[in-house]
Short mmCIF file of C-alpha atoms and ligand atoms in Angstrom, two decimals:
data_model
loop_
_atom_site.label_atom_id
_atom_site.label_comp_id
_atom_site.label_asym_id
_atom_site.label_seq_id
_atom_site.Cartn_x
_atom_site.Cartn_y
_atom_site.Cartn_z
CA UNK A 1 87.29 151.93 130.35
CA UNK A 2 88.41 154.06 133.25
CA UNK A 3 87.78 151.93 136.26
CA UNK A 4 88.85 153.26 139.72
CA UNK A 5 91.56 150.22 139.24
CA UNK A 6 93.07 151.88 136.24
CA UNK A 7 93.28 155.29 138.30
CA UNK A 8 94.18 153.65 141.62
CA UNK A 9 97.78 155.55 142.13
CA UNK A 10 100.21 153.17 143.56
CA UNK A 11 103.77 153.78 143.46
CA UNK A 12 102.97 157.26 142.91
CA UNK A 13 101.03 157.34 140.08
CA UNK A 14 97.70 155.72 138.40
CA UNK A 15 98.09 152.21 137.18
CA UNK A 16 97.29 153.28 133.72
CA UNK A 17 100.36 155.61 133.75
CA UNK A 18 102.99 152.80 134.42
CA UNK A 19 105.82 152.49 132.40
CA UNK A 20 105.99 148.67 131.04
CA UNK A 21 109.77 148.99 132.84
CA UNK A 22 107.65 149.68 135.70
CA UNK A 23 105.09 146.86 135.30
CA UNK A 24 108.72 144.92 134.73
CA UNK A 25 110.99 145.70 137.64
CA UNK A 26 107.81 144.68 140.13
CA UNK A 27 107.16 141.17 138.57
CA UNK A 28 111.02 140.31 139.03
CA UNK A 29 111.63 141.91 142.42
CA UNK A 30 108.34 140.76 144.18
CA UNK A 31 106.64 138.30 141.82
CA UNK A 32 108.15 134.76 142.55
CA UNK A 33 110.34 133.89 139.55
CA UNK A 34 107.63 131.13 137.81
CA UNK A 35 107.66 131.93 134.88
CA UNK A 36 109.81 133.73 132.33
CA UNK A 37 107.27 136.30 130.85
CA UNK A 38 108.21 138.15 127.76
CA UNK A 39 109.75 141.59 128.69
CA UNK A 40 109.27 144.82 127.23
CA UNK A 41 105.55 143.76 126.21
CA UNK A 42 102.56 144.75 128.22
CA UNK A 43 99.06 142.91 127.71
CA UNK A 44 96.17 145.95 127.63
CA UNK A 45 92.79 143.33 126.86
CA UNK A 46 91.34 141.47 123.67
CA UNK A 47 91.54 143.18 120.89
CA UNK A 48 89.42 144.15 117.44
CA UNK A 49 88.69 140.57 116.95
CA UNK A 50 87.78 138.07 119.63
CA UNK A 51 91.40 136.41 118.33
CA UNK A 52 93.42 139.61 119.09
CA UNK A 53 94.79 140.76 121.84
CA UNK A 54 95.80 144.03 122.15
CA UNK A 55 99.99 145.54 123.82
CA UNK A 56 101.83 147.94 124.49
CA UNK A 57 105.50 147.18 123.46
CA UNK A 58 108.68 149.10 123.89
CA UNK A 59 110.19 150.38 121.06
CA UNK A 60 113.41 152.54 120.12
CA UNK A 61 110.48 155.23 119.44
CA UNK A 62 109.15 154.70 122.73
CA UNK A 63 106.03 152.78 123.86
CA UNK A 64 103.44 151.44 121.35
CA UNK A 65 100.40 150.12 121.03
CA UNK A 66 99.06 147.49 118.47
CA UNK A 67 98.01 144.33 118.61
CA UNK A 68 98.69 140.50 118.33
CA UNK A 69 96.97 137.58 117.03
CA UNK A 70 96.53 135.51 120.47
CA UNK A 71 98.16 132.20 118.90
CA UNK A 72 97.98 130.34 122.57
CA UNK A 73 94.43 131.15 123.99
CA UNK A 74 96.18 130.58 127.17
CA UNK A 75 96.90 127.31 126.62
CA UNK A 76 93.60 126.12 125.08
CA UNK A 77 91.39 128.47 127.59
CA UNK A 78 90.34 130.42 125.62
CA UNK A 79 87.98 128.42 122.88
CA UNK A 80 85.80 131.84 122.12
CA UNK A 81 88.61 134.00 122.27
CA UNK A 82 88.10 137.42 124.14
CA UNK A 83 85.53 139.94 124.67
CA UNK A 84 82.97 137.86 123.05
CA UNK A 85 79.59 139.60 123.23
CA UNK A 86 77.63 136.24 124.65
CA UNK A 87 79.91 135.62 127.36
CA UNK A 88 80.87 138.96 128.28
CA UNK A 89 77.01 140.15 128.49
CA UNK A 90 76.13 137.09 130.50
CA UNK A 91 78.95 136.68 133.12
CA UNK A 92 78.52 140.70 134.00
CA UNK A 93 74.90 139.70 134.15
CA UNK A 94 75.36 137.20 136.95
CA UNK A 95 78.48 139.16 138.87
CA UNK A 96 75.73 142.22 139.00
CA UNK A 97 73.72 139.60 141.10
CA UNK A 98 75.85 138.22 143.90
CA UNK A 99 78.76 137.40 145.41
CA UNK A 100 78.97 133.35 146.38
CA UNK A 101 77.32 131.25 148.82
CA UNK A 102 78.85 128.17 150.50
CA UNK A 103 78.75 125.10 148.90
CA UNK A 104 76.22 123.36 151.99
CA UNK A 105 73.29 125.26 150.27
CA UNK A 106 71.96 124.52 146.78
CA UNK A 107 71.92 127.45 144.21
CA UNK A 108 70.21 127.82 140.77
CA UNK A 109 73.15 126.36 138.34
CA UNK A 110 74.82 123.29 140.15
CA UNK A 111 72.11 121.17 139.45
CA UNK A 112 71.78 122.00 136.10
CA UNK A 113 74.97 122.13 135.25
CA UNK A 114 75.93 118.76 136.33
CA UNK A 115 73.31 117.59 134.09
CA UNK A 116 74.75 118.95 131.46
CA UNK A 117 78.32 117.85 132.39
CA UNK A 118 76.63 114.48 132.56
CA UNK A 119 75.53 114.57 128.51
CA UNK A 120 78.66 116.39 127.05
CA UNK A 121 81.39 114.19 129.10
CA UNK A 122 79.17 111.30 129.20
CA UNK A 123 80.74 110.25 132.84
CA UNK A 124 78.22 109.44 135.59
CA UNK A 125 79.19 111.89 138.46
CA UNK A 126 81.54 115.26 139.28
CA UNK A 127 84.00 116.67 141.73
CA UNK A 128 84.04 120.11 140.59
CA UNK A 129 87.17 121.96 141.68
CA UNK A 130 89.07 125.41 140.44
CA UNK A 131 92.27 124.92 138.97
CA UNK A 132 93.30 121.66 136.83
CA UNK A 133 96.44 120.93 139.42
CA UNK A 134 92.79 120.53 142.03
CA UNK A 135 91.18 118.09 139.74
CA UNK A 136 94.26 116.09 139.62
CA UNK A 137 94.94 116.03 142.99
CA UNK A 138 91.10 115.52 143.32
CA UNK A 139 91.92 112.15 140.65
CA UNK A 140 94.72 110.80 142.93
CA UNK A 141 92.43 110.70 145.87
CA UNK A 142 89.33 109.05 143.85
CA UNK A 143 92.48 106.78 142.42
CA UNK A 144 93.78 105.56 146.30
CA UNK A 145 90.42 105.08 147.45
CA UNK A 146 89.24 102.84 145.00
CA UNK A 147 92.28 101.25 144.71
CA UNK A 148 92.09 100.71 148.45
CA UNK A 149 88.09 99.20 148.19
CA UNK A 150 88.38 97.51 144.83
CA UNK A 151 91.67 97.33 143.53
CA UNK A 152 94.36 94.39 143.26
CA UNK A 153 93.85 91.36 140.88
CA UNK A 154 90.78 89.58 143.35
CA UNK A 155 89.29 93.23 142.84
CA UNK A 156 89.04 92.95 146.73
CA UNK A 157 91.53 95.93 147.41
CA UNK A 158 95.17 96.86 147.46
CA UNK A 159 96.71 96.28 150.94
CA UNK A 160 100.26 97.47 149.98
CA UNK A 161 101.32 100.97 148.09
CA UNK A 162 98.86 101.48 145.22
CA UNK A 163 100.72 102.41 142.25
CA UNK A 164 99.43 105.42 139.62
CA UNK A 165 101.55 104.72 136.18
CA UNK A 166 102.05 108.15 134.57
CA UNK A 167 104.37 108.85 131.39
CA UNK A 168 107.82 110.70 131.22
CA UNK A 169 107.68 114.28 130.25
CA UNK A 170 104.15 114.46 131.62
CA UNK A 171 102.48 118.24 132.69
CA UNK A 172 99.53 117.71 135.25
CA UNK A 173 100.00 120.66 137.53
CA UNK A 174 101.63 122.06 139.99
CA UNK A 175 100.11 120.37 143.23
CA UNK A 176 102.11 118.03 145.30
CA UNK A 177 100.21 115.03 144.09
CA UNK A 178 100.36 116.27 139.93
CA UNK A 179 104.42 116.90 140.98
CA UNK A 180 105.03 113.53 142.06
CA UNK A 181 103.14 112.38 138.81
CA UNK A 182 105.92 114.53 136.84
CA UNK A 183 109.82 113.15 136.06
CA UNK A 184 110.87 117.21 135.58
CA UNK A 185 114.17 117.36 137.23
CA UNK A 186 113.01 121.36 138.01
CA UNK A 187 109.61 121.18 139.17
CA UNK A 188 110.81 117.81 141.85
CA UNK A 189 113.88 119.85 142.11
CA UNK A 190 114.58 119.79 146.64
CA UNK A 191 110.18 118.88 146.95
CA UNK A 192 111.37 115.24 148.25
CA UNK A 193 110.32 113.34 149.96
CA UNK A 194 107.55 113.50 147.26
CA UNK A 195 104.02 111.09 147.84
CA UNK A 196 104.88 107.73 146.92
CA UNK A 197 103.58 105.00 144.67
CA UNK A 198 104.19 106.81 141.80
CA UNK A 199 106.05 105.27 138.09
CA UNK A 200 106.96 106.62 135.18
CA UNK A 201 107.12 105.18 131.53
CA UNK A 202 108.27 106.34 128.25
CA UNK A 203 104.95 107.92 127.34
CA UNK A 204 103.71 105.97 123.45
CA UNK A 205 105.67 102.89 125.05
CA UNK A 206 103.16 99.80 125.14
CA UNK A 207 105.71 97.31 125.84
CA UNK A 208 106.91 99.52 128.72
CA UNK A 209 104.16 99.83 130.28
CA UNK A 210 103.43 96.18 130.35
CA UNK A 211 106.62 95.76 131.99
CA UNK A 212 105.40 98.11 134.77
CA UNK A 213 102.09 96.73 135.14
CA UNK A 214 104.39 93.29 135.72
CA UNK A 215 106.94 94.61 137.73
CA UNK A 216 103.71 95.88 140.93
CA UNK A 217 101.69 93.09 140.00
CA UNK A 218 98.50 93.53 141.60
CA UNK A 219 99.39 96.43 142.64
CA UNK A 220 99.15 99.11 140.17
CA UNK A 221 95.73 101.20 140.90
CA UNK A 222 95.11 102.78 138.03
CA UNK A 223 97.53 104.39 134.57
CA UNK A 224 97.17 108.07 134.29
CA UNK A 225 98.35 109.80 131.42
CA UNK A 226 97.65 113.07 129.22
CA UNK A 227 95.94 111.23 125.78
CA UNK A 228 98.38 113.84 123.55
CA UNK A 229 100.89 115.36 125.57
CA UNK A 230 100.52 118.96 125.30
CA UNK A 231 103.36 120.68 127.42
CA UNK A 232 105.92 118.60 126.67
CA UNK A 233 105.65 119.98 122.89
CA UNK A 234 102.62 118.56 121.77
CA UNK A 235 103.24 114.90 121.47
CA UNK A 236 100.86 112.95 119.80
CA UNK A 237 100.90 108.94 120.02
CA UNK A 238 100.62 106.40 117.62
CA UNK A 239 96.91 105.97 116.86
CA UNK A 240 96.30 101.98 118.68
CA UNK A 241 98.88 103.80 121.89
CA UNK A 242 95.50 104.34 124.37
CA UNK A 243 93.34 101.84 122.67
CA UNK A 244 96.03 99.52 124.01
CA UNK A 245 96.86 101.40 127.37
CA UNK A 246 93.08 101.01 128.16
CA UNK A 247 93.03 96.79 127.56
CA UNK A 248 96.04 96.47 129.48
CA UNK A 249 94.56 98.27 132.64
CA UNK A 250 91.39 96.29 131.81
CA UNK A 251 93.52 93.03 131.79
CA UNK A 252 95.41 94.47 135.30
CA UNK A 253 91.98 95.62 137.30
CA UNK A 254 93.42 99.23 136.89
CA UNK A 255 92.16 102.13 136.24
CA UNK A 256 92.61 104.12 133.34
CA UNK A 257 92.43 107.90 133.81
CA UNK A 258 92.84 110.90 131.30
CA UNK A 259 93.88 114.13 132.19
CA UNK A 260 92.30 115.91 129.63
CA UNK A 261 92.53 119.65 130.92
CA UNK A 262 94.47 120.65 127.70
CA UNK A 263 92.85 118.54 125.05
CA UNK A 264 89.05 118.44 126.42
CA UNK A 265 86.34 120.80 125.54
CA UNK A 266 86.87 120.81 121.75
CA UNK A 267 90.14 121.28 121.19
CA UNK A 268 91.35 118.27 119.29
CA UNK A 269 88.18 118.72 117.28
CA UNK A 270 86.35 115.93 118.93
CA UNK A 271 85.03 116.94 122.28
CA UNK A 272 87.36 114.83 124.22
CA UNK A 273 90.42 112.90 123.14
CA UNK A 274 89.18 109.55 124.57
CA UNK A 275 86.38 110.20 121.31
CA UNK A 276 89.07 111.29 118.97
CA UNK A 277 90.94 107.90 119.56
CA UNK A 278 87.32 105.70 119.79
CA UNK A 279 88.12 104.62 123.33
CA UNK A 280 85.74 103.28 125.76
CA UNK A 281 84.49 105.98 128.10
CA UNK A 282 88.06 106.13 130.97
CA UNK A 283 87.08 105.56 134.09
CA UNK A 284 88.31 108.82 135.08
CA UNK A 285 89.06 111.86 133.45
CA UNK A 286 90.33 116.07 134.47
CA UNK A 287 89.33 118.69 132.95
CA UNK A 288 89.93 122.47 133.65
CA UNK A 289 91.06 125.52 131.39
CA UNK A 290 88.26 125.51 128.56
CA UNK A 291 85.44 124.57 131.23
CA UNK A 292 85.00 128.63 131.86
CA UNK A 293 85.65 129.95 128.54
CA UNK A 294 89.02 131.32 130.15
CA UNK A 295 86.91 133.63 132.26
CA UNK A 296 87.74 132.50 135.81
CA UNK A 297 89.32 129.23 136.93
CA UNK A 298 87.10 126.55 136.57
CA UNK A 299 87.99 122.56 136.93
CA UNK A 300 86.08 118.65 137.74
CA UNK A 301 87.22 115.38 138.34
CA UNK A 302 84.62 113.15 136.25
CA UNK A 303 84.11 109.68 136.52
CA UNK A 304 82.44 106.73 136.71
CA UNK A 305 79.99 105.86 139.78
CA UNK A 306 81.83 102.96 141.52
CA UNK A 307 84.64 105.22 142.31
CA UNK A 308 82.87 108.39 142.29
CA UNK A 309 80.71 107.51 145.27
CA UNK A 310 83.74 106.75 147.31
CA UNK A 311 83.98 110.29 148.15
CA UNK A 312 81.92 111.13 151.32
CA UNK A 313 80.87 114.41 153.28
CA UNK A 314 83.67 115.60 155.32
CA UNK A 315 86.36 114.17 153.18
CA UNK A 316 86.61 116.28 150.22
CA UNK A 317 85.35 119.94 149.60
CA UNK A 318 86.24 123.45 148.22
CA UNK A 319 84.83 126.91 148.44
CA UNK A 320 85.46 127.79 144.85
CA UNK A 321 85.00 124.32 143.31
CA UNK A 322 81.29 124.48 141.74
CA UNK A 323 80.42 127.79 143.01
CA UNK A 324 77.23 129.75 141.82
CA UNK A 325 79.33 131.47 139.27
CA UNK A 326 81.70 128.57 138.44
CA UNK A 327 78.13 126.53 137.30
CA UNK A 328 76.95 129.45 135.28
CA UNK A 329 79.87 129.81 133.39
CA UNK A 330 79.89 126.31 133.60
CA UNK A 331 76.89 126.06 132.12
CA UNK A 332 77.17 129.08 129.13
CA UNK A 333 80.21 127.45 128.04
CA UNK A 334 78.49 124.09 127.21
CA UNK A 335 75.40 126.20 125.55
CA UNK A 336 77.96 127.93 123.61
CA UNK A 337 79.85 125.23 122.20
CA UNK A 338 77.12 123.00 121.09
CA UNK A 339 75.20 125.86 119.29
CA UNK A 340 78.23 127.14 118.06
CA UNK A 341 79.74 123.92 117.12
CA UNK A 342 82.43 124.71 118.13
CA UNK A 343 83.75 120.78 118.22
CA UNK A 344 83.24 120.68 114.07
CA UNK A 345 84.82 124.15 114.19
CA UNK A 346 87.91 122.66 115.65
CA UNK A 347 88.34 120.50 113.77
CA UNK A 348 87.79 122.41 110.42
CA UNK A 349 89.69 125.29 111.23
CA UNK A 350 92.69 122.79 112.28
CA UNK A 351 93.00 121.02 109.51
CA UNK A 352 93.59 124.34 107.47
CA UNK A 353 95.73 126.15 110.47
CA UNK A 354 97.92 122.59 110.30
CA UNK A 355 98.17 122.51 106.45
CA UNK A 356 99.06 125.76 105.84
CA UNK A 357 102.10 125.72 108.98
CA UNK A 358 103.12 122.24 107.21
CA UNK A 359 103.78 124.20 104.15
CA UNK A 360 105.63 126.73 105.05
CA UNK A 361 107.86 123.83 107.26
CA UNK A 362 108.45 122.37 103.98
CA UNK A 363 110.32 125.50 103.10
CA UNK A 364 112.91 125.49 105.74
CA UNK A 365 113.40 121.41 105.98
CA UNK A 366 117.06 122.18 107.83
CA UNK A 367 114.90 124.10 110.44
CA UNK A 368 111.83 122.38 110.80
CA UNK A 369 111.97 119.19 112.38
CA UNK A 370 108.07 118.31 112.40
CA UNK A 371 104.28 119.98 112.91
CA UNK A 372 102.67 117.32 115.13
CA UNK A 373 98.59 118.11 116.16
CA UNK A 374 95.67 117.55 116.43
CA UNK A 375 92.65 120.00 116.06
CA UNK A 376 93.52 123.84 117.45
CA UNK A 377 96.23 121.73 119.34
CA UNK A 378 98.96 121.87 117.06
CA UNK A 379 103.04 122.11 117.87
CA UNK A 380 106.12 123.57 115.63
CA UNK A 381 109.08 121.50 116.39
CA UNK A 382 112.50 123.01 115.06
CA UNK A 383 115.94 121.43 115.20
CA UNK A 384 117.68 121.18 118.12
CA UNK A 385 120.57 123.85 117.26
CA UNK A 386 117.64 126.93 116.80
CA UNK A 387 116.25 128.56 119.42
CA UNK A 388 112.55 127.84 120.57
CA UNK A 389 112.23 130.93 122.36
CA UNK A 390 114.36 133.03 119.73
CA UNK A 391 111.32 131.28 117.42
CA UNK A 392 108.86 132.93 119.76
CA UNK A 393 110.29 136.37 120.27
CA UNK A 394 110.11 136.19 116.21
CA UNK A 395 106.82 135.32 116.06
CA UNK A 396 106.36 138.47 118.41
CA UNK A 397 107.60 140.62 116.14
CA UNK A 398 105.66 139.25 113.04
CA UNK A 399 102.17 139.52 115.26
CA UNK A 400 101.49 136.65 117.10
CA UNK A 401 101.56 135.47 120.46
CA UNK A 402 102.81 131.89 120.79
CA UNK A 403 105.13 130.13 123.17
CA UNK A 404 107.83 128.05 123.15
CA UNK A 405 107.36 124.58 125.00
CA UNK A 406 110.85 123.37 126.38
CA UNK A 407 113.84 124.23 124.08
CA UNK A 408 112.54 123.54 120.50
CA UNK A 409 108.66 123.62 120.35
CA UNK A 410 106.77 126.17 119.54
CA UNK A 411 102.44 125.51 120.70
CA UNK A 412 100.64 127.19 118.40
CA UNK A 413 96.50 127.16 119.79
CA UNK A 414 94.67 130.00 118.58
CA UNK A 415 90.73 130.49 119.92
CA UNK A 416 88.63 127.91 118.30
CA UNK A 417 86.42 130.99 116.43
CA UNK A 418 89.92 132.37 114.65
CA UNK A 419 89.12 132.88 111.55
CA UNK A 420 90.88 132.59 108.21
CA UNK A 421 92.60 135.86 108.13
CA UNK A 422 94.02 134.95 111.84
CA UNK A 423 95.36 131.80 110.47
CA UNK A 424 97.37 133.18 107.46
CA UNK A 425 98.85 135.82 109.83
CA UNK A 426 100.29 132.91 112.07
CA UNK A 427 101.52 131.04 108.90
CA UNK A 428 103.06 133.98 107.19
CA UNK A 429 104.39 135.06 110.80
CA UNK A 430 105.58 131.90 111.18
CA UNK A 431 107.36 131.86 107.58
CA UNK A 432 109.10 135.39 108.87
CA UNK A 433 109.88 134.09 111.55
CA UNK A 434 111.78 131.10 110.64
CA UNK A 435 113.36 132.97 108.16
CA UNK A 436 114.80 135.17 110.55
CA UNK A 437 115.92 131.82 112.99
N1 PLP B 1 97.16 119.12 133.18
C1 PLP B 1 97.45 119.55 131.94
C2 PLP B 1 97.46 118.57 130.82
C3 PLP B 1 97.76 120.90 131.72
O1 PLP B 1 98.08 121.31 130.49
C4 PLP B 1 97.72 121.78 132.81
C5 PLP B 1 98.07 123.22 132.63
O2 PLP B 1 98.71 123.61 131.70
C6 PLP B 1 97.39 121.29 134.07
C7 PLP B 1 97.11 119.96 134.22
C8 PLP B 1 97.36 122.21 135.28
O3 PLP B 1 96.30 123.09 135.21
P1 PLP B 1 96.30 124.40 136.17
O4 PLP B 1 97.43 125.25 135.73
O5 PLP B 1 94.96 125.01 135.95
O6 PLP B 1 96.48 123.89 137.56
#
């Protein structure tokens, strides 16, 4: 479509006429240097199938369009992929009707769509916030002020630092709060003095983690860890690791909290990992990403009522965080998923996307270290002397658009909805691919 955005000239000339170079030089001079985003590629919108997305990509012929099997859905965002009729129809729907309102008066879909947060996380109350970083930092807070009321072996409350237990190699954001949770040497990299109270384990390390609890006796508030660890290169644990985690915080009065913003909503093919594993419902758990379909940034701290109610007028709020849009989309994206089944679908469509990556790994066993995954939620780890993002650049060039995680893992999570002819193209891409490593 020709919007006035696309014709809006700036530098000169209309958006739609920049040169990818162009789109290029401004991200590196005035975008702050966050990420490393693939060069030479430029990302137009979805594409002919809600799995596709469709570039432009300089070549030695010049610029080119064509498109790419989206292998990464934004990092589990995007369950119905893009440009899917449902959402698309219904979010322009509401955006034709207003703006926002402020969160002190009550609008048509909060209600309703706490309710249904209620039945599909099964948790008994909701901070709802934008980004997952929010809901974290939201989690810390609930965390401290329970600890501070409840916590401590008498279960009369923590009078010295409450500690959070979190796992090496951990991703929860990039607030000050999810930082301090993280051991990255870049992301802490000249932040300190970071919050205190925080420890680290090995992550899939009972026997370490008992040592913690030991070590702050009586003072450990609660153990808060990602149930598969996503970022970090998709790292699943062994299957008893967060049966045990959760009787040990049991056994220590602390809590146990999930941060399930990458492997809630469906992804793992149950619709949260604390179901996948047959946990007891956490006491507290993130979510974000999935929550909006990928449309706009949607997150919630969810937990259970003791420490939920600890949160009071005045002391917590957000302008975005359950706004009238954020609840509709909210809410579609719950419709969606159960009448789509989209949690069956997961799991369905991961056990074939896993097999067939498995056997094409079995073809290149001096490359191929290990496919590790759950569900849509499934990682490509290569030996350390290849090149992850060489790997990805391959992958590229074969079709699809997946990501290297840290030097030598490659996430591979398509939309849920992919279908079968998506999923051969990122095996046989992958099989190119790795040939070419
Ligand atoms: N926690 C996990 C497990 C994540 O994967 C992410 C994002 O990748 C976050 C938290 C942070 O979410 P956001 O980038 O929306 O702040």
């Amino acid at each position: 479509m020709n919007t006035i955005i696309e014709n809006y000239v700036v530098q000169g000339k209309p958006i739609k006429d920049w040169t990818i170079e162009e789109h290029n030089v401004a991200l590196d001079t005035l975008g702050a240097r966050i990420y490393k985003p693939f060069h030479g590629v430029l990302v137009l919108g979805g594409g002919s199938k809600p799995y596709k997305i469709k570039i432009r990509q300089e070549t030695e012929d010049g610029e080119v369009e064509k498109e790419l099997v989206d292998g990464l859905a934004c990092y589990s965002a995007v369950p119905f992929g893009h440009k899917d009729p449902v959402i698309t129809e219904n979010v322009n729907y509401y955006v034709s009707q207003m703006a926002t309102i402020p969160r002190s008066i009550s609008h048509s879909y909060l209600g309703p769509w706490l309710v249904k947060l209620k039945e599909f996380t099964q948790m008994d109350m909701f901070l709802p916030k934008s980004s997952g970083t929010e809901a974290n930092e939201a989690a810390i807070k609930a965390i401290r002020k329970w600890a501070r009321n409840y916590g401590g072996r008498d279960g009369k409350g923590i009078k010295e630092t409450p500690y959070i237990i979190t796992a090496n190699n951990a991703f929860h954001g990039r607030g000050l709060g999810s930082t301090a949770m993280m051991d990255d040497e870049t992301t802490r990299k000249d932040l300190e003095p970071l919050m205190e109270g925080f420890e680290q384990v090995p992550f899939n390390d009972v026997k370490a983690l008992e040592a913690k609890l030991k070590e702050h006796d009586g003072n450990v508030a609660a153990v808060f860890i990602e149930p598969i660890q996503a970022e970090a290169g998709i790292y699943v644990p062994d299957d008893n690791y967060l049966h045990d985690v959760q009787k040990l915080c049991k056994e220590n009065n602390a809590l146990f909290v999930l941060d399930e913003i990458q492997t809630g909503y469906c992804r793992t093919g149950y619709n949260f990992a604390w179901q996948l594993y047959g946990l007891e419902k956490p006491d507290l758990i993130t979510l974000g990403k999935a929550m909006s379909s990928g449309v706009i940034p949607v997150s919630c701290l969810c937990g259970k009522k003791e420490i939920m109610d600890l949160f009071e007028p005045h002391g917590e709020g957000s302008t975005f965080g359950g706004y009238p849009l954020a609840a509709f989309v909210g809410l579609l994206t719950i419709h969606e998923l159960e009448k789509r089944d989209i949690t069956n679908l997961a799991a369905k469509n991961g056990k074939y996307l896993k097999d067939k990556l498995e056997e094409i790994a079995r073809k290149y066993p001096e490359k191929v270290k290990e496919i590790r995954g759950k569900g849509m939620l499934i990682g490509v780890e290569i030996n350390p002397q290849y090149d992850g993002h060489e790997l990805s650049m391959n992958m590229m060039k074969h079709g699809v658009y997946a990501k290297e995680t840290h030097e030598t893992n490659l996430r591979i999570a398509p939309p849920i909805v992919i279908e079968r002819e998506g999923m051969d193209k990122i095996a046989s891409a992958l099989d190119a691919s790795l040939a070419d490593l």
